């Protein structure tokens, strides 16, 4: 799988929000999108999902131009995981997950046995079988986020796009969701996620995009891009990046230590 | 990620999961099958029991013979007035009540999903206001019964068409724009109806318009059924077939698109079909409130929010409900009470009772 945005110009109507957007995501990569509020993360997301037509440039998935594809064709390749929210009706978790099969069904069809089987498998993959018959509107935020991931997985996509998957989750659920994301990438999916936490990027991503108003500020590995200098320029805050001395079990072979950002507070 | 679980905790989890799965799956299936049978039996029973109801009584045994005589060679031993009552008066009226009830509740259910809002009813885009204006216009200009119905139907479609066009031009969230446009167009039509009432002859036409607006099935003739059957089939068919997609649409515009739906195309289909059935219903029955708002809720309490079950169940429950209320309209008082009044007077207290009892599981 190779997803490529080349010289993209993203925006609404005649206003352009982002220019010269160029990056790639491949199988197994986790691309983390960092940037202050209002720099165009949502705009970029909508463009990646084909919900917003790019004004110039190209977006390709495995060589196919996204703009020429139907919604169902896109949905069979890209799964979208929105921030968990409440739908107006109390659907069962299983029904919500089965909605992910829509792109594979005929116009007048409903999910059948085969679709149910796929959904059941994914319930097991994510360890959420116990949620199967619960009411989606009544489960916790962390559980909802997992159900959203399960729904996207039933689309059998090549790539997942996640809008701040850890927002509104408690500490344990953040790490749970992020480790699932990491595992999904290891199984061959390409992942794009927006985040507000450089620490998460250090922990789980292989590639980072920094957004500054108007365009991409930097693209590269977390270590290259998330620097004290860049964070100060982007967010206007003083940050020290510290090596913790702790190694992530999966990075042991590379001998990489976990890094974290520590804010330096000024005496006012 | 392995978490150690103590033995007690483990037992608790198992107990919970048993509760969650409803003791055993077979029991669940039985429950579902029972619900299905009940929902299917309801319209059939109300259909049969509605024939004897009315000023001209017909015994059930007699009724069955008369109905069978249509297909089987049974000797004609009853007065021919009975034939007239059954086939020219009761049958069309019962069928009309069923079609109108089914139409309003299905359109309501579809709209509630599409607008992601359980407070929506089929008149949200102006269909009812337009149809009412069309009928008032027909009465005002002496179009005759067929003309009044046609005018009502056409104006119902026209109002929604206008709302759709105007809504498409408002640069905003498409759903909000549509609702806003629907309210505006509806207002224009309902004030035009008021204007017609104001100008109408107060001894003859004003009462006719007022009575039509109250909603009634008392003067239904067989040809009225033929008039609405086409649009009804055209509307019900796609709504029934697209019911899974209504689930997805209720998750919101962007999510539905990301899940692979061409939302624009689906939305216009749902609007067109709902409008066809609503306008057809209103054109022969007048304004009948409450059914389109509340029957979908009632149905959701029984079968849950999944549109796969909700659409067929709304059709069944909606048709049964309106037949029963229409029966009551026939027998409650010597002078028939307009159906549109009864649907709400009977339905609202019943619904209040249900919400108070159901602990908010309806949403």
Coordinates of C-alpha atoms in Angstrom, one line a residue:
Chain A
X1 CA 0.0 0.0 0.0
X2 CA 1.3 3.4 -0.8
X3 CA -0.6 6.6 -0.2
X4 CA 0.8 9.7 -1.8
X5 CA -0.1 13.4 -1.6
X6 CA 1.8 15.5 -4.1
X7 CA 1.8 19.3 -4.0
X8 CA -1.7 19.3 -2.6
X9 CA -3.6 22.5 -2.1
X10 CA -6.4 22.0 0.4
X11 CA -9.2 24.3 1.4
X12 CA -12.9 25.2 1.2
X13 CA -14.4 26.8 -1.8
X14 CA -12.0 29.6 -2.9
X15 CA -10.1 29.9 0.4
X16 CA -6.9 27.8 0.6
X17 CA -6.0 26.5 4.0
X18 CA -2.9 24.4 3.2
X19 CA -0.4 24.6 0.3
X20 CA 2.4 22.5 -1.0
X21 CA 1.3 19.4 0.9
X22 CA 3.6 16.5 -0.1
X23 CA 4.0 13.3 1.9
X24 CA 3.6 9.5 1.6
X25 CA 2.4 6.8 3.9
X26 CA 3.2 3.2 3.3
X27 CA 2.1 -0.1 4.9
X28 CA 3.3 -0.4 8.4
X29 CA 3.8 3.3 8.9
X30 CA 2.2 5.4 11.5
X31 CA 2.1 9.0 10.5
X32 CA 1.4 11.4 13.3
X33 CA 0.0 14.8 12.4
X34 CA 1.0 17.5 15.0
X35 CA 0.1 21.1 14.9
X36 CA -1.6 23.9 16.9
X37 CA -5.3 24.4 16.7
X38 CA -6.6 26.0 13.6
X39 CA -3.6 25.0 11.4
X40 CA -5.7 22.8 9.1
X41 CA -5.5 19.3 10.5
X42 CA -9.2 18.7 9.9
X43 CA -8.9 20.2 6.4
X44 CA -6.1 17.9 5.6
X45 CA -8.1 14.9 6.9
X46 CA -11.1 15.7 4.9
X47 CA -8.9 16.0 1.8
X48 CA -7.2 12.7 2.5
X49 CA -10.6 11.0 2.9
X50 CA -11.8 12.6 -0.4
X51 CA -14.6 14.4 1.5
X52 CA -13.1 17.7 0.4
X53 CA -11.8 18.1 -3.2
X54 CA -8.2 19.2 -3.3
X55 CA -7.8 22.5 -5.2
X56 CA -4.6 21.4 -6.9
X57 CA -2.1 18.6 -6.8
X58 CA -2.8 14.9 -6.6
X59 CA -3.8 12.3 -4.0
X60 CA -3.1 8.7 -5.0
X61 CA -3.6 5.4 -3.3
X62 CA -1.6 2.6 -5.0
X63 CA -1.4 4.7 -8.1
X64 CA -5.2 5.4 -8.3
X65 CA -6.3 9.0 -8.2
X66 CA -8.6 9.5 -5.3
X67 CA -10.8 12.0 -7.1
X68 CA -11.8 9.5 -9.8
X69 CA -13.0 6.9 -7.3
X70 CA -16.5 6.5 -5.9
X71 CA -17.2 6.8 -2.2
X72 CA -17.6 3.0 -1.9
X73 CA -14.3 2.5 -3.7
X74 CA -12.6 4.9 -1.3
X75 CA -14.2 3.3 1.7
X76 CA -12.9 -0.1 0.7
X77 CA -9.4 1.3 0.9
X78 CA -9.5 4.0 3.6
X79 CA -11.1 3.5 7.0
X80 CA -12.0 6.6 8.9
X81 CA -12.1 6.7 12.7
X82 CA -13.8 9.8 13.9
X83 CA -13.7 11.0 17.5
X84 CA -16.2 9.0 19.4
X85 CA -19.6 10.7 19.6
X86 CA -23.2 9.8 20.3
X87 CA -25.4 8.9 17.4
X88 CA -29.1 9.9 17.8
X89 CA -30.3 6.4 18.2
X90 CA -29.2 3.7 20.6
X91 CA -27.8 1.2 18.1
X92 CA -26.2 -2.1 19.3
X93 CA -22.5 -2.2 19.2
X94 CA -22.6 -5.0 16.7
X95 CA -24.8 -3.0 14.4
X96 CA -22.5 0.0 14.6
X97 CA -19.5 -2.3 13.7
X98 CA -21.5 -3.9 10.8
X99 CA -22.0 -0.5 9.3
X100 CA -18.3 -0.8 8.2
X101 CA -19.4 -3.4 5.7
X102 CA -21.7 -0.9 3.8
X103 CA -19.1 -0.2 1.2
X104 CA -18.9 -3.9 0.3
X105 CA -22.7 -4.4 0.0
X106 CA -25.0 -3.8 -3.0
X107 CA -27.2 -0.7 -2.8
X108 CA -30.3 -2.5 -1.6
X109 CA -28.5 -5.1 0.5
X110 CA -28.1 -5.5 4.3
X111 CA -25.1 -7.2 6.0
X112 CA -25.3 -11.0 5.7
X113 CA -23.6 -14.0 7.3
X114 CA -20.3 -13.4 5.7
X115 CA -20.3 -9.8 7.0
X116 CA -21.3 -11.0 10.5
X117 CA -18.3 -13.4 10.5
X118 CA -15.9 -10.6 9.6
X119 CA -17.3 -8.4 12.4
X120 CA -17.1 -11.2 14.9
X121 CA -13.4 -11.8 14.0
X122 CA -12.6 -8.1 14.5
X123 CA -14.4 -8.2 17.9
X124 CA -11.9 -10.8 18.9
X125 CA -8.9 -9.0 17.3
X126 CA -9.6 -6.0 19.5
X127 CA -10.6 -8.0 22.5
X128 CA -14.0 -6.3 22.7
X129 CA -16.3 -9.4 22.4
X130 CA -18.0 -8.4 25.7
X131 CA -19.3 -5.2 24.1
X132 CA -21.0 -7.1 21.2
X133 CA -24.6 -6.8 22.5
X134 CA -24.2 -3.6 24.5
X135 CA -25.8 -0.3 23.5
X136 CA -23.3 1.9 21.8
X137 CA -24.6 5.1 23.3
X138 CA -24.2 3.6 26.8
X139 CA -20.6 2.4 26.8
X140 CA -17.6 4.4 27.9
X141 CA -15.6 6.8 25.7
X142 CA -12.6 4.4 25.5
X143 CA -14.9 1.5 24.5
X144 CA -16.6 3.7 21.9
X145 CA -13.2 4.5 20.4
X146 CA -12.4 0.8 20.1
X147 CA -15.8 0.2 18.5
X148 CA -15.0 3.0 16.0
X149 CA -11.7 1.2 15.2
X150 CA -13.5 -2.1 14.9
X151 CA -16.0 -0.5 12.4
X152 CA -13.2 0.9 10.3
X153 CA -11.5 -2.5 10.3
X154 CA -14.6 -4.3 9.0
X155 CA -14.2 -2.1 5.9
X156 CA -11.1 -4.2 5.3
X157 CA -9.1 -1.0 4.4
X158 CA -5.5 -0.6 3.5
X159 CA -5.2 2.5 5.5
X160 CA -6.7 4.0 8.6
X161 CA -7.3 7.7 9.2
X162 CA -7.9 8.7 12.8
X163 CA -8.9 12.0 14.2
X164 CA -7.3 12.4 17.6
X165 CA -8.0 8.9 18.6
X166 CA -7.0 9.5 22.2
X167 CA -8.8 12.7 22.8
X168 CA -11.2 12.5 25.8
X169 CA -9.8 9.1 26.9
X170 CA -8.3 8.4 30.3
X171 CA -4.6 7.5 30.7
X172 CA -5.1 3.7 30.5
X173 CA -7.4 3.9 27.5
X174 CA -5.1 6.2 25.7
X175 CA -2.3 3.7 25.9
X176 CA -4.6 0.8 25.1
X177 CA -5.9 2.5 21.9
X178 CA -2.4 3.6 20.9
X179 CA -1.0 0.1 21.3
X180 CA -3.8 -1.3 19.2
X181 CA -2.9 1.3 16.5
X182 CA 0.7 0.2 16.7
X183 CA -0.3 -3.5 16.3
X184 CA -2.5 -2.7 13.3
X185 CA 0.4 -1.0 11.6
X186 CA 2.5 -4.0 12.3
X187 CA -0.1 -6.1 10.6
X188 CA 0.4 -4.1 7.4
X189 CA -2.0 -1.2 7.6
X190 CA -0.9 2.4 6.9
X191 CA -2.1 4.8 9.6
X192 CA -2.5 8.5 9.6
X193 CA -3.5 10.0 13.0
X194 CA -3.9 13.5 14.3
X195 CA -2.7 14.1 17.8
X196 CA -2.0 16.9 20.3
X197 CA 0.7 15.1 22.1
X198 CA 4.3 15.0 20.8
X199 CA 4.9 12.2 23.4
X200 CA 2.5 10.0 21.6
X201 CA 4.3 10.6 18.4
X202 CA 7.6 9.6 20.1
X203 CA 6.0 6.4 21.4
X204 CA 4.0 5.1 18.5
X205 CA 4.7 6.8 15.2
X206 CA 7.2 6.2 12.6
X207 CA 6.7 9.5 10.8
X208 CA 5.6 12.9 11.9
X209 CA 4.2 15.9 10.0
X210 CA 4.3 19.3 11.7
X211 CA 1.6 21.6 10.5
X212 CA 2.0 25.4 10.7
X213 CA -0.7 27.7 9.4
X214 CA -0.6 27.6 5.6
X215 CA 1.3 24.3 5.1
X216 CA 3.6 21.6 6.2
X217 CA 6.4 22.8 8.5
X218 CA 8.4 19.6 8.7
X219 CA 8.1 16.0 7.7
X220 CA 10.3 13.2 9.0
X221 CA 11.0 10.7 11.7
X222 CA 9.9 11.7 15.2
X223 CA 13.5 12.2 16.3
X224 CA 14.3 14.4 13.3
X225 CA 11.1 16.5 13.5
X226 CA 10.1 16.8 17.1
X227 CA 12.9 19.1 18.3
X228 CA 12.9 21.7 21.1
X229 CA 13.3 24.4 18.4
X230 CA 10.4 23.2 16.3
X231 CA 8.0 22.9 19.2
X232 CA 8.9 26.4 20.3
X233 CA 8.3 27.8 16.9
X234 CA 5.0 25.9 16.4
X235 CA 3.4 26.3 19.8
X236 CA 5.3 29.2 21.2
X237 CA 6.2 27.3 24.4
X238 CA 9.5 26.4 25.9
X239 CA 10.1 22.6 25.9
X240 CA 12.9 20.3 26.9
X241 CA 13.1 16.9 25.2
X242 CA 14.4 14.4 27.7
X243 CA 15.8 10.9 27.2
X244 CA 14.1 8.8 29.8
X245 CA 16.5 5.9 29.9
X246 CA 13.6 3.6 29.4
X247 CA 13.5 1.5 26.3
X248 CA 10.3 0.6 24.5
X249 CA 10.2 -3.1 24.3
X250 CA 9.6 -3.1 20.5
X251 CA 12.5 -0.7 19.9
X252 CA 15.1 -2.7 21.9
X253 CA 16.8 -4.0 18.8
X254 CA 17.4 -0.4 17.8
X255 CA 18.5 0.5 21.2
X256 CA 16.3 3.6 21.2
X257 CA 15.3 5.3 24.4
X258 CA 11.8 6.7 24.9
X259 CA 11.9 10.5 24.7
X260 CA 9.4 12.8 26.3
X261 CA 8.7 16.5 26.1
X262 CA 8.9 18.4 29.4
X263 CA 7.5 22.0 29.5
X264 CA 9.8 24.5 31.0
X265 CA 7.8 27.0 33.0
X266 CA 9.0 30.6 33.3
X267 CA 8.8 32.4 36.6
X268 CA 6.4 35.2 35.8
Chain B
X1 CA -1.7 -6.2 27.9
X2 CA -2.6 -9.1 30.0
X3 CA -4.3 -8.0 33.2
X4 CA -4.6 -10.3 36.2
X5 CA -8.2 -10.9 37.2
X6 CA -9.1 -12.2 40.6
X7 CA -11.5 -15.1 40.9
X8 CA -14.4 -13.1 42.2
X9 CA -14.0 -10.5 39.6
X10 CA -14.0 -13.2 37.0
X11 CA -17.3 -14.6 38.3
X12 CA -18.7 -11.1 38.2
X13 CA -17.7 -10.7 34.6
X14 CA -19.2 -14.0 33.6
X15 CA -22.5 -13.1 35.4
X16 CA -22.5 -9.7 33.6
X17 CA -21.9 -11.3 30.2
X18 CA -24.7 -13.8 30.8
X19 CA -27.1 -10.9 31.7
X20 CA -25.9 -9.1 28.6
X21 CA -26.6 -11.9 26.3
X22 CA -30.0 -12.3 27.8
X23 CA -29.5 -15.6 29.7
X24 CA -29.2 -17.7 26.5
X25 CA -29.3 -16.8 22.8
X26 CA -32.2 -19.1 22.1
X27 CA -34.4 -17.2 24.5
X28 CA -33.5 -14.0 22.6
X29 CA -34.5 -15.6 19.3
X30 CA -37.8 -16.8 20.7
X31 CA -38.5 -13.3 22.0
X32 CA -37.7 -11.9 18.5
X33 CA -39.9 -14.4 16.8
X34 CA -42.7 -13.6 19.2
X35 CA -42.4 -9.9 18.4
X36 CA -42.4 -10.7 14.7
X37 CA -45.6 -12.7 14.9
X38 CA -47.2 -10.0 17.0
X39 CA -46.3 -7.3 14.6
X40 CA -47.5 -9.3 11.6
X41 CA -50.8 -10.3 13.3
X42 CA -51.7 -6.8 14.4
X43 CA -52.6 -5.4 11.0
X44 CA -54.3 -8.6 9.9
X45 CA -56.5 -8.7 13.1
X46 CA -57.3 -5.0 13.0
X47 CA -58.2 -5.4 9.3
X48 CA -60.7 -8.2 10.0
X49 CA -62.2 -6.7 13.2
X50 CA -62.7 -3.3 11.5
X51 CA -65.4 -4.6 9.1
X52 CA -68.1 -5.1 11.6
X53 CA -67.4 -1.7 13.3
X54 CA -69.8 1.0 12.3
X55 CA -73.4 2.0 12.1
X56 CA -74.3 -0.9 9.8
X57 CA -73.3 -4.0 11.8
X58 CA -71.9 -7.1 10.1
X59 CA -71.5 -10.3 12.0
X60 CA -68.0 -11.8 11.7
X61 CA -69.3 -15.1 10.2
X62 CA -71.3 -13.2 7.6
X63 CA -68.3 -11.1 6.8
X64 CA -66.1 -14.1 6.1
X65 CA -68.7 -15.6 3.8
X66 CA -69.1 -12.3 1.9
X67 CA -65.3 -12.0 1.5
X68 CA -64.9 -15.6 0.4
X69 CA -67.8 -15.3 -2.1
X70 CA -65.5 -13.0 -4.1
X71 CA -63.2 -15.9 -4.8
X72 CA -65.3 -19.0 -4.2
X73 CA -68.6 -19.9 -5.8
X74 CA -70.8 -19.4 -2.8
X75 CA -74.6 -18.9 -3.3
X76 CA -75.6 -15.3 -2.7
X77 CA -78.0 -15.5 0.3
X78 CA -77.5 -12.0 1.8
X79 CA -79.0 -8.6 0.8
X80 CA -76.9 -6.8 -1.8
X81 CA -76.7 -3.7 0.5
X82 CA -74.3 -5.8 2.6
X83 CA -72.0 -6.2 -0.5
X84 CA -72.1 -2.4 -0.9
X85 CA -71.2 -1.8 2.7
X86 CA -68.4 -4.3 2.7
X87 CA -66.8 -3.5 -0.7
X88 CA -67.7 0.1 -1.4
X89 CA -67.6 1.6 2.1
X90 CA -65.7 -0.5 4.7
X91 CA -63.0 -2.1 2.5
X92 CA -61.7 1.0 0.8
X93 CA -61.9 2.9 4.1
X94 CA -59.9 0.3 6.0
X95 CA -57.3 0.0 3.2
X96 CA -57.0 3.8 3.1
X97 CA -56.5 3.9 6.9
X98 CA -53.8 1.3 6.6
X99 CA -52.0 2.9 3.7
X100 CA -52.1 6.4 5.3
X101 CA -50.9 5.1 8.7
X102 CA -48.1 3.1 7.0
X103 CA -47.1 6.0 4.8
X104 CA -46.9 8.6 7.6
X105 CA -45.0 6.4 10.0
X106 CA -42.6 5.1 7.4
X107 CA -41.8 8.6 6.1
X108 CA -41.4 9.8 9.7
X109 CA -39.0 6.9 10.6
X110 CA -37.0 7.6 7.4
X111 CA -36.8 11.3 8.1
X112 CA -35.8 10.8 11.7
X113 CA -32.8 8.8 10.6
X114 CA -31.9 11.1 7.8
X115 CA -32.1 14.3 9.9
X116 CA -30.4 12.4 12.9
X117 CA -33.2 13.7 15.0
X118 CA -36.0 11.8 16.7
X119 CA -38.2 14.8 16.9
X120 CA -38.7 15.0 13.1
X121 CA -42.0 14.2 11.5
X122 CA -42.9 13.8 7.8
X123 CA -44.1 17.4 7.5
X124 CA -40.6 18.8 8.3
X125 CA -39.9 19.7 4.6
X126 CA -43.3 21.2 4.0
X127 CA -45.1 18.2 2.4
X128 CA -48.1 18.5 4.6
X129 CA -48.3 22.3 4.4
X130 CA -48.1 22.1 0.6
X131 CA -50.7 19.4 0.3
X132 CA -53.0 21.3 2.6
X133 CA -52.7 24.4 0.5
X134 CA -53.3 22.4 -2.7
X135 CA -56.5 21.0 -1.2
X136 CA -57.7 24.4 0.0
X137 CA -57.0 25.8 -3.4
X138 CA -59.0 22.9 -5.0
X139 CA -61.9 23.5 -2.7
X140 CA -61.8 27.3 -3.2
X141 CA -61.8 27.0 -7.0
X142 CA -64.3 24.1 -7.1
X143 CA -61.9 21.5 -8.7
X144 CA -64.2 18.6 -7.7
X145 CA -63.0 15.7 -5.5
X146 CA -60.5 14.2 -7.9
X147 CA -59.2 17.7 -8.7
X148 CA -58.8 18.5 -5.0
X149 CA -56.8 15.3 -4.4
X150 CA -54.6 15.9 -7.4
X151 CA -54.0 19.5 -6.5
X152 CA -53.1 18.4 -2.9
X153 CA -50.7 15.8 -4.1
X154 CA -49.0 18.0 -6.6
X155 CA -48.6 20.9 -4.1
X156 CA -47.2 18.5 -1.5
X157 CA -44.5 17.5 -4.0
X158 CA -44.0 21.0 -5.1
X159 CA -43.4 22.3 -1.5
X160 CA -40.7 19.7 -0.8
X161 CA -39.1 20.3 -4.2
X162 CA -38.9 24.0 -3.5
X163 CA -37.5 23.3 0.0
X164 CA -34.9 21.1 -1.5
X165 CA -33.9 23.7 -4.1
X166 CA -33.7 26.5 -1.6
X167 CA -31.9 24.3 0.9
X168 CA -29.2 23.4 -1.7
X169 CA -28.5 27.1 -2.2
X170 CA -28.0 27.9 1.5
X171 CA -24.3 27.6 2.2
X172 CA -24.3 25.7 5.5
X173 CA -24.5 22.3 6.9
X174 CA -26.7 20.6 4.2
X175 CA -29.1 19.1 6.7
X176 CA -29.6 22.2 8.7
X177 CA -30.1 24.1 5.4
X178 CA -32.7 21.6 4.3
X179 CA -34.7 21.9 7.6
X180 CA -34.5 25.6 7.5
X181 CA -35.8 25.8 4.0
X182 CA -38.5 23.3 4.8
X183 CA -39.8 25.4 7.7
X184 CA -39.7 28.5 5.5
X185 CA -41.5 27.0 2.5
X186 CA -44.0 25.3 4.9
X187 CA -44.7 28.7 6.5
X188 CA -45.4 30.3 3.1
X189 CA -47.8 27.5 2.2
X190 CA -49.6 27.5 5.5
X191 CA -50.1 31.2 5.5
X192 CA -51.4 31.0 2.0
X193 CA -53.9 28.4 3.2
X194 CA -55.0 30.8 5.9
X195 CA -55.4 33.5 3.2
X196 CA -57.6 31.2 1.2
X197 CA -59.7 30.4 4.3
X198 CA -60.0 34.1 5.0
X199 CA -61.2 34.8 1.4
X200 CA -63.4 31.7 1.2
X201 CA -67.2 31.9 1.4
X202 CA -67.9 31.4 5.1
X203 CA -71.1 29.3 4.7
X204 CA -69.9 26.7 2.2
X205 CA -66.2 26.7 1.4
X206 CA -64.7 27.7 4.7
X207 CA -66.3 24.8 6.6
X208 CA -65.2 22.5 3.7
X209 CA -61.6 23.6 3.9
X210 CA -61.6 23.5 7.7
X211 CA -63.0 20.0 7.7
X212 CA -60.5 18.8 5.2
X213 CA -57.7 20.2 7.2
X214 CA -58.9 18.3 10.3
X215 CA -58.4 15.1 8.5
X216 CA -60.9 12.3 7.9
X217 CA -61.4 9.1 6.0
X218 CA -65.2 9.2 6.2
X219 CA -65.8 9.8 2.4
X220 CA -63.2 7.4 1.0
X221 CA -64.3 5.7 -2.2
X222 CA -62.6 2.8 -4.0
X223 CA -61.2 5.1 -6.7
X224 CA -59.3 7.0 -4.0
X225 CA -57.3 3.9 -3.3
X226 CA -56.5 3.6 -7.0
X227 CA -55.4 7.2 -7.0
X228 CA -52.7 6.7 -4.3
X229 CA -51.6 3.2 -4.9
X230 CA -49.1 4.1 -7.6
X231 CA -47.2 6.8 -5.6
X232 CA -47.4 4.6 -2.5
X233 CA -45.7 1.6 -4.2
X234 CA -43.1 3.9 -5.8
X235 CA -42.3 5.4 -2.4
X236 CA -42.5 2.4 -0.1
X237 CA -40.3 0.1 -2.4
X238 CA -37.1 2.1 -2.3
X239 CA -37.5 3.1 1.4
X240 CA -37.9 -0.6 2.3
X241 CA -34.9 -1.6 0.2
X242 CA -32.6 1.2 1.4
X243 CA -33.3 0.5 5.0
X244 CA -29.8 -0.6 5.9
X245 CA -28.4 2.6 4.4
X246 CA -30.7 4.6 6.6
X247 CA -28.8 3.3 9.6
X248 CA -25.5 4.5 8.2
X249 CA -27.0 7.9 7.2
X250 CA -28.1 8.5 10.7
X251 CA -24.4 8.5 11.8
X252 CA -24.0 11.8 10.1
X253 CA -23.0 13.2 6.8
X254 CA -19.2 12.8 6.9
X255 CA -19.2 9.4 8.6
X256 CA -21.7 8.1 6.2
X257 CA -19.5 9.2 3.3
X258 CA -16.4 7.8 4.8
X259 CA -18.3 4.5 5.2
X260 CA -18.9 4.5 1.4
X261 CA -22.3 6.1 0.9
X262 CA -23.0 8.6 -1.8
X263 CA -25.0 10.7 0.8
X264 CA -26.4 13.3 -1.7
X265 CA -27.9 10.7 -3.9
X266 CA -29.3 8.7 -1.0
X267 CA -30.8 11.8 0.6
X268 CA -32.6 12.9 -2.5
X269 CA -34.0 9.3 -2.9
X270 CA -35.3 9.2 0.7
X271 CA -36.8 12.7 0.4
X272 CA -38.5 11.8 -2.9
X273 CA -39.9 8.5 -1.6
X274 CA -41.1 9.9 1.7
X275 CA -42.7 12.9 0.0
X276 CA -44.5 10.6 -2.5
X277 CA -46.1 8.6 0.2
X278 CA -46.8 11.5 2.5
X279 CA -48.4 13.7 -0.2
X280 CA -50.4 10.7 -1.5
X281 CA -51.6 10.0 2.1
X282 CA -52.5 13.6 2.9
X283 CA -54.2 14.1 -0.5
X284 CA -57.0 11.6 0.4
X285 CA -57.1 11.9 4.2
X286 CA -56.3 15.5 5.0
X287 CA -54.0 16.5 7.8
X288 CA -53.4 13.6 10.3
X289 CA -50.9 14.6 12.9
X290 CA -49.0 12.7 15.4
X291 CA -48.8 9.3 13.5
X292 CA -45.6 10.2 11.7
X293 CA -43.8 11.5 14.8
X294 CA -44.8 8.9 17.3
X295 CA -45.3 5.6 15.6
X296 CA -41.6 5.4 14.7
X297 CA -40.8 5.9 18.4
X298 CA -43.3 3.3 19.5
X299 CA -41.8 0.9 17.0
X300 CA -38.3 1.7 18.1
X301 CA -39.3 0.7 21.7
X302 CA -40.4 -2.6 20.4
X303 CA -37.8 -3.6 17.8
X304 CA -34.9 -1.2 18.5
X305 CA -33.4 1.5 16.3
X306 CA -32.0 -0.8 13.5
X307 CA -33.8 0.3 10.3
X308 CA -33.6 -3.2 9.0
X309 CA -36.4 -4.0 11.4
X310 CA -37.7 -0.5 12.0
X311 CA -39.1 0.2 8.5
X312 CA -41.1 -3.0 8.1
X313 CA -42.3 -2.7 11.8
X314 CA -43.3 0.9 11.3
X315 CA -45.4 -0.1 8.2
X316 CA -47.2 -2.8 10.2
X317 CA -47.7 -0.8 13.4
X318 CA -48.6 2.4 11.6
X319 CA -51.3 0.8 9.5
X320 CA -52.8 -1.0 12.5
X321 CA -52.8 2.1 14.6
X322 CA -54.6 4.2 12.1
X323 CA -57.2 1.5 11.4
X324 CA -58.0 1.3 15.2
X325 CA -58.3 5.0 15.6
X326 CA -60.4 5.3 12.5
X327 CA -62.7 2.6 14.0
X328 CA -63.0 4.6 17.1
X329 CA -63.8 7.7 15.0
X330 CA -66.7 5.7 13.5
X331 CA -68.2 4.5 16.7
X332 CA -67.4 6.9 19.5
X333 CA -70.1 9.5 18.8
X334 CA -73.1 9.7 16.6
X335 CA -71.5 12.4 14.5
X336 CA -68.2 11.2 13.3
X337 CA -65.2 12.9 15.0
X338 CA -62.5 13.9 12.5
X339 CA -59.7 11.3 12.5
X340 CA -56.9 14.0 12.7
X341 CA -58.3 15.1 16.1
X342 CA -58.6 11.5 17.4
X343 CA -55.1 10.4 16.4
X344 CA -53.6 13.0 18.8
X345 CA -56.2 12.9 21.5
X346 CA -55.9 9.2 21.8
X347 CA -52.3 8.8 20.8
X348 CA -50.6 11.5 23.0
X349 CA -51.8 10.2 26.4
X350 CA -51.0 6.7 25.3
X351 CA -47.5 7.8 24.3
X352 CA -47.0 9.7 27.6
X353 CA -47.9 6.6 29.4
X354 CA -45.3 4.6 27.4
X355 CA -42.5 7.0 27.9
X356 CA -43.1 7.2 31.7
X357 CA -43.1 3.4 31.8
X358 CA -40.1 2.8 29.6
X359 CA -37.4 4.6 31.6
X360 CA -36.0 6.5 28.6
X361 CA -35.1 3.4 26.5
X362 CA -36.8 5.0 23.5
X363 CA -34.5 8.0 22.9

